[in-house]
Amino acid sequence: MRGKLMTNWMKRIGGIVAFGLIAAAAVWFAWPQPIPVDLATVAKGPMEVTVDDEAKTQVRHLYTVSAPIAGKVLRISPPRHVGDQVAKDETVVAVMQPTTPSFHDVRTHEELLAALGAAEAAVTFAEAEVKRLEAALAYSRTELDRAEKLAKTGAISQGTLDKARFEGDTNEAALASAKAQVEVRRNEKAMIQARLGQPVDDDVAQSDPACCIQLRAPVSGRILKIAQESEGMVQPGAPLVEIGDPLDLQVVADLLSTDAVQIRPGAAVRIDGWGGTELRGKVTRVDPAGFLKVSALGIEEQRVHTEIDFVDPPEKWSQLGHDYRVIVHVTSWRDDNVLTVPVAALFRTGDDWAVYLAKAGRARTTVVKIGHRDNKMAEVESGLSAGDRVVLHPSDRVGDGVAVRERSTH
């Protein structure tokens, strides 16, 4: 009887223990577990805010050789190539020929032939007039000699002698005028013959040095661009060759106007993204006027032209050339001792910035005042202290008072 009673008590105790274990397990699984989060420490240190954008290198003083007249430029490349060294006023970078005469139609051709016949007749008439006046001049000179001899003997009067002299002078002047008319008619004939001429072959034109214009380099440097490589007709002012000194290099960037207002000449610049080590530069000019530029996505943006000089010696960037792509980081603000918090910890609560401060294992919503910031860090003006731990990238599960624990990095 006693043994049976002990067995019943043991069964009851076992049931109670099992029920207690089940209840404890249910409470354990139902109890809210701390949410694993990434934490960051608020600390003091240097902070730099930069304006980052794409830019390109550019030769500071670029010279463009243009066509001085309308005509045909001979092939430039070859003999010249991009990168060739040129000397000021010595190296011929381009050669131009006059415009080739155009063909004329049958009617115009017949008209010119008729004009040429008239010009030839005019030349013949002028030459005949010269011969007539030469004969008249010879006769007047003979009469003058006879009159001078008779005047010495008193056989004729002084008036007759003067008339003979007058006739000789008049015929001499008329002869000179007739000879000039012959030259005029011959030139008119040559002009019509030139209009009748057909286009001249290139080989014939090149054999005459007087037919061409040689364009020489205005400065010493290298050929950076050949705008007109092949032979062709060009108009006055058409660009042919660009020349500059590759060591006279600068960086130009078209920055957003909202970023440009934060930059002053002399600001430090870091230059990278060109395939070499990071370079140092400084802003030399920010244009006072902007311009409209449409981005690759079709967005209209107001941009400002900004010029940057290299601070490092040419040995570090000598492999860069004209129109190379680079990335610039222009410093708009810097402080060597500022309290910072990662931007990834910030979120909006109303009109204020806030963070989740991890304190005693729970997340506490803390409003902070933010100053300068960049893509990674933000300056804390109030609301946090050095050493505070804040939640990075808070999810929707994190809220004020929620238990949190730092996620293991292993």
Short mmCIF file of C-alpha atoms in Angstrom, two decimals, residues 99-324:
data_model
loop_
_atom_site.label_atom_id
_atom_site.label_comp_id
_atom_site.label_asym_id
_atom_site.label_seq_id
_atom_site.Cartn_x
_atom_site.Cartn_y
_atom_site.Cartn_z
CA THR A 99 40.15 77.11 -104.92
CA THR A 100 40.01 75.08 -108.15
CA PRO A 101 38.22 76.99 -110.98
CA SER A 102 34.78 75.63 -111.70
CA PHE A 103 33.59 74.28 -115.08
CA HIS A 104 31.33 76.53 -117.18
CA ASP A 105 28.39 75.60 -119.41
CA VAL A 106 28.24 75.69 -123.23
CA ARG A 107 26.53 79.07 -123.43
CA THR A 108 29.08 80.72 -121.16
CA HIS A 109 31.87 79.05 -123.12
CA GLU A 110 30.54 80.45 -126.43
CA GLU A 111 30.21 83.91 -124.91
CA LEU A 112 33.80 83.77 -123.67
CA LEU A 113 35.01 82.63 -127.11
CA ALA A 114 33.24 85.58 -128.70
CA ALA A 115 34.73 87.94 -126.11
CA LEU A 116 38.15 86.45 -126.80
CA GLY A 117 37.74 87.12 -130.55
CA ALA A 118 36.77 90.72 -129.83
CA ALA A 119 39.77 91.10 -127.54
CA GLU A 120 42.11 89.75 -130.22
CA ALA A 121 40.65 92.18 -132.78
CA ALA A 122 41.12 95.02 -130.30
CA VAL A 123 44.75 94.04 -129.85
CA THR A 124 45.27 93.97 -133.65
CA PHE A 125 43.61 97.38 -133.98
CA ALA A 126 45.78 98.85 -131.21
CA GLU A 127 48.95 97.40 -132.75
CA ALA A 128 48.00 98.87 -136.15
CA GLU A 129 47.43 102.24 -134.52
CA VAL A 130 50.92 102.03 -133.02
CA LYS A 131 52.43 101.37 -136.46
CA ARG A 132 50.51 104.32 -137.96
CA LEU A 133 51.70 106.67 -135.24
CA GLU A 134 55.27 105.38 -135.53
CA ALA A 135 55.18 106.31 -139.25
CA ALA A 136 53.63 109.69 -138.49
CA LEU A 137 56.27 110.35 -135.84
CA ALA A 138 59.08 109.45 -138.26
CA TYR A 139 57.62 111.79 -140.90
CA SER A 140 57.21 114.66 -138.38
CA ARG A 141 60.80 114.25 -137.25
CA THR A 142 62.01 114.43 -140.90
CA GLU A 143 59.96 117.59 -141.44
CA LEU A 144 61.37 119.04 -138.23
CA ASP A 145 64.95 118.43 -139.39
CA ARG A 146 64.22 120.07 -142.75
CA ALA A 147 62.55 123.04 -141.06
CA GLU A 148 65.49 123.55 -138.70
CA LYS A 149 67.93 123.65 -141.67
CA LEU A 150 65.76 126.11 -143.61
CA ALA A 151 65.30 128.28 -140.53
CA LYS A 152 69.05 128.68 -140.22
CA THR A 153 69.21 130.18 -143.75
CA GLY A 154 66.10 132.31 -143.13
CA ALA A 155 64.10 130.51 -145.82
CA ILE A 156 61.08 129.90 -143.45
CA SER A 157 59.59 131.81 -140.61
CA GLN A 158 59.89 130.97 -136.89
CA GLY A 159 56.20 130.06 -136.80
CA THR A 160 56.68 127.34 -139.39
CA LEU A 161 59.55 125.89 -137.30
CA ASP A 162 57.44 125.93 -134.14
CA LYS A 163 54.60 124.17 -135.95
CA ALA A 164 56.98 121.41 -137.09
CA ARG A 165 58.17 120.93 -133.49
CA PHE A 166 54.56 120.81 -132.27
CA GLU A 167 53.70 118.12 -134.81
CA GLY A 168 56.65 116.01 -133.66
CA ASP A 169 55.75 116.27 -129.93
CA THR A 170 52.10 115.48 -130.60
CA ASN A 171 52.87 112.37 -132.61
CA GLU A 172 55.33 111.18 -129.94
CA ALA A 173 52.68 111.51 -127.21
CA ALA A 174 50.07 109.80 -129.37
CA LEU A 175 52.47 106.90 -129.95
CA ALA A 176 53.01 106.44 -126.21
CA SER A 177 49.24 106.43 -125.67
CA ALA A 178 48.76 103.85 -128.43
CA LYS A 179 51.39 101.56 -126.92
CA ALA A 180 49.58 101.76 -123.55
CA GLN A 181 46.33 100.84 -125.29
CA VAL A 182 48.04 97.79 -126.75
CA GLU A 183 48.98 96.63 -123.20
CA VAL A 184 45.42 97.21 -122.00
CA ARG A 185 43.95 95.15 -124.86
CA ARG A 186 46.48 92.37 -124.34
CA ASN A 187 45.63 92.16 -120.60
CA GLU A 188 41.92 92.03 -121.41
CA LYS A 189 42.64 89.19 -123.81
CA ALA A 190 44.68 87.35 -121.15
CA MET A 191 41.84 87.76 -118.63
CA ILE A 192 39.33 86.17 -121.00
CA GLN A 193 41.78 83.38 -121.79
CA ALA A 194 42.12 82.70 -118.05
CA ARG A 195 38.34 82.44 -117.71
CA LEU A 196 38.32 79.96 -120.57
CA GLY A 197 40.94 77.81 -118.86
CA GLN A 198 39.87 74.47 -117.27
CA PRO A 199 40.75 73.20 -113.74
CA VAL A 200 44.46 72.55 -113.36
CA ASP A 201 45.71 69.09 -112.35
CA ASP A 202 46.97 68.80 -108.73
CA ASP A 203 50.41 67.64 -109.83
CA VAL A 204 50.78 70.71 -112.04
CA ALA A 205 49.62 72.98 -109.21
CA GLN A 206 52.00 71.44 -106.65
CA SER A 207 54.95 71.87 -109.00
CA ASP A 208 54.50 75.65 -108.71
CA PRO A 209 55.56 76.81 -105.20
CA ALA A 210 53.80 80.14 -105.71
CA CYS A 211 50.43 78.36 -105.94
CA CYS A 212 50.32 77.25 -102.25
CA ILE A 213 50.10 78.74 -98.77
CA GLN A 214 52.20 77.11 -96.07
CA LEU A 215 50.75 77.34 -92.56
CA ARG A 216 53.45 77.16 -89.88
CA ALA A 217 53.18 76.39 -86.17
CA PRO A 218 52.37 79.54 -84.13
CA VAL A 219 54.07 78.12 -81.00
CA SER A 220 56.45 75.34 -80.06
CA GLY A 221 54.83 72.22 -78.62
CA ARG A 222 53.06 69.11 -79.85
CA ILE A 223 50.18 68.44 -82.19
CA LEU A 224 47.21 67.56 -79.98
CA LYS A 225 44.49 67.22 -82.59
CA ILE A 226 44.18 67.16 -86.37
CA ALA A 227 40.71 68.38 -87.27
CA GLN A 228 41.15 68.02 -91.05
CA GLU A 229 43.19 64.91 -91.76
CA SER A 230 42.30 64.28 -95.39
CA GLU A 231 42.54 66.59 -98.38
CA GLY A 232 39.45 68.69 -98.90
CA MET A 233 37.88 72.08 -99.49
CA VAL A 234 37.57 74.33 -96.42
CA GLN A 235 36.08 77.72 -95.68
CA PRO A 236 37.93 80.65 -94.08
CA GLY A 237 38.37 80.07 -90.34
CA ALA A 238 37.93 76.29 -90.51
CA PRO A 239 40.08 74.64 -87.77
CA LEU A 240 42.85 72.42 -89.11
CA VAL A 241 45.32 71.59 -86.30
CA GLU A 242 45.43 72.14 -82.52
CA ILE A 243 48.84 72.70 -80.89
CA GLY A 244 49.85 72.98 -77.24
CA ASP A 245 52.38 72.01 -74.57
CA PRO A 246 51.31 68.78 -72.77
CA LEU A 247 53.24 69.87 -69.66
CA ASP A 248 51.16 73.06 -69.44
CA LEU A 249 48.27 71.00 -68.08
CA GLN A 250 45.34 71.82 -65.80
CA VAL A 251 42.09 70.15 -64.75
CA VAL A 252 38.70 71.61 -65.63
CA ALA A 253 35.47 70.52 -63.95
CA ASP A 254 31.89 71.58 -64.56
CA LEU A 255 30.48 71.52 -61.03
CA LEU A 256 26.87 71.92 -59.98
CA SER A 257 26.15 75.53 -59.08
CA THR A 258 24.93 74.42 -55.63
CA ASP A 259 28.38 72.90 -55.01
CA ALA A 260 30.37 75.69 -56.68
CA VAL A 261 29.06 78.30 -54.21
CA GLN A 262 30.84 76.40 -51.42
CA ILE A 263 34.24 76.52 -53.15
CA ARG A 264 36.81 79.31 -53.13
CA PRO A 265 40.03 79.74 -55.15
CA GLY A 266 42.89 78.07 -53.31
CA ALA A 267 40.79 75.18 -52.00
CA ALA A 268 42.65 71.86 -51.80
CA VAL A 269 41.76 69.16 -54.33
CA ARG A 270 42.44 65.43 -54.44
CA ILE A 271 42.61 63.99 -57.98
CA ASP A 272 42.21 60.28 -58.68
CA GLY A 273 40.38 57.92 -61.01
CA TRP A 274 42.89 58.44 -63.83
CA GLY A 275 44.73 55.14 -63.56
CA GLY A 276 47.59 56.30 -61.32
CA THR A 277 48.24 57.38 -57.75
CA GLU A 278 46.23 60.13 -56.08
CA LEU A 279 47.40 63.63 -56.99
CA ARG A 280 47.13 66.96 -55.20
CA GLY A 281 45.78 70.13 -56.73
CA LYS A 282 44.23 73.47 -55.86
CA VAL A 283 41.37 75.53 -57.28
CA THR A 284 42.59 78.52 -59.31
CA ARG A 285 39.34 79.83 -60.77
CA VAL A 286 35.58 79.51 -60.31
CA ASP A 287 33.69 81.21 -63.12
CA PRO A 288 31.21 83.90 -62.01
CA ALA A 289 28.64 82.67 -64.57
CA GLY A 290 27.09 79.26 -64.99
CA PHE A 291 25.62 77.46 -67.98
CA LEU A 292 22.93 74.88 -68.68
CA LYS A 293 24.02 71.30 -69.23
CA VAL A 294 21.82 68.28 -69.89
CA SER A 295 22.97 65.13 -68.08
CA ALA A 296 23.03 61.64 -69.56
CA LEU A 297 19.63 61.02 -67.94
CA GLY A 298 18.15 64.07 -69.67
CA ILE A 299 18.13 66.27 -66.54
CA GLU A 300 18.84 69.97 -67.00
CA GLU A 301 21.54 71.15 -64.59
CA GLN A 302 23.19 74.48 -63.94
CA ARG A 303 26.94 73.95 -64.05
CA VAL A 304 29.90 76.23 -63.27
CA HIS A 305 33.28 76.00 -65.02
CA THR A 306 36.06 75.44 -62.45
CA GLU A 307 39.82 75.32 -63.13
CA ILE A 308 42.32 73.36 -61.01
CA ASP A 309 46.12 73.42 -61.06
CA PHE A 310 48.38 70.51 -60.09
CA VAL A 311 50.37 70.95 -56.87
CA ASP A 312 52.47 67.83 -57.37
CA PRO A 313 55.49 68.07 -59.72
CA PRO A 314 55.05 67.03 -63.38
CA GLU A 315 56.96 63.79 -62.76
CA LYS A 316 53.89 62.40 -60.94
CA TRP A 317 51.34 63.23 -63.64
CA SER A 318 53.46 63.28 -66.82
CA GLN A 319 51.51 60.31 -68.22
CA LEU A 320 48.34 62.38 -68.29
CA GLY A 321 47.51 64.08 -71.56
CA HIS A 322 45.01 66.49 -73.04
CA ASP A 323 41.31 65.60 -72.49
CA TYR A 324 41.96 62.70 -70.06
#
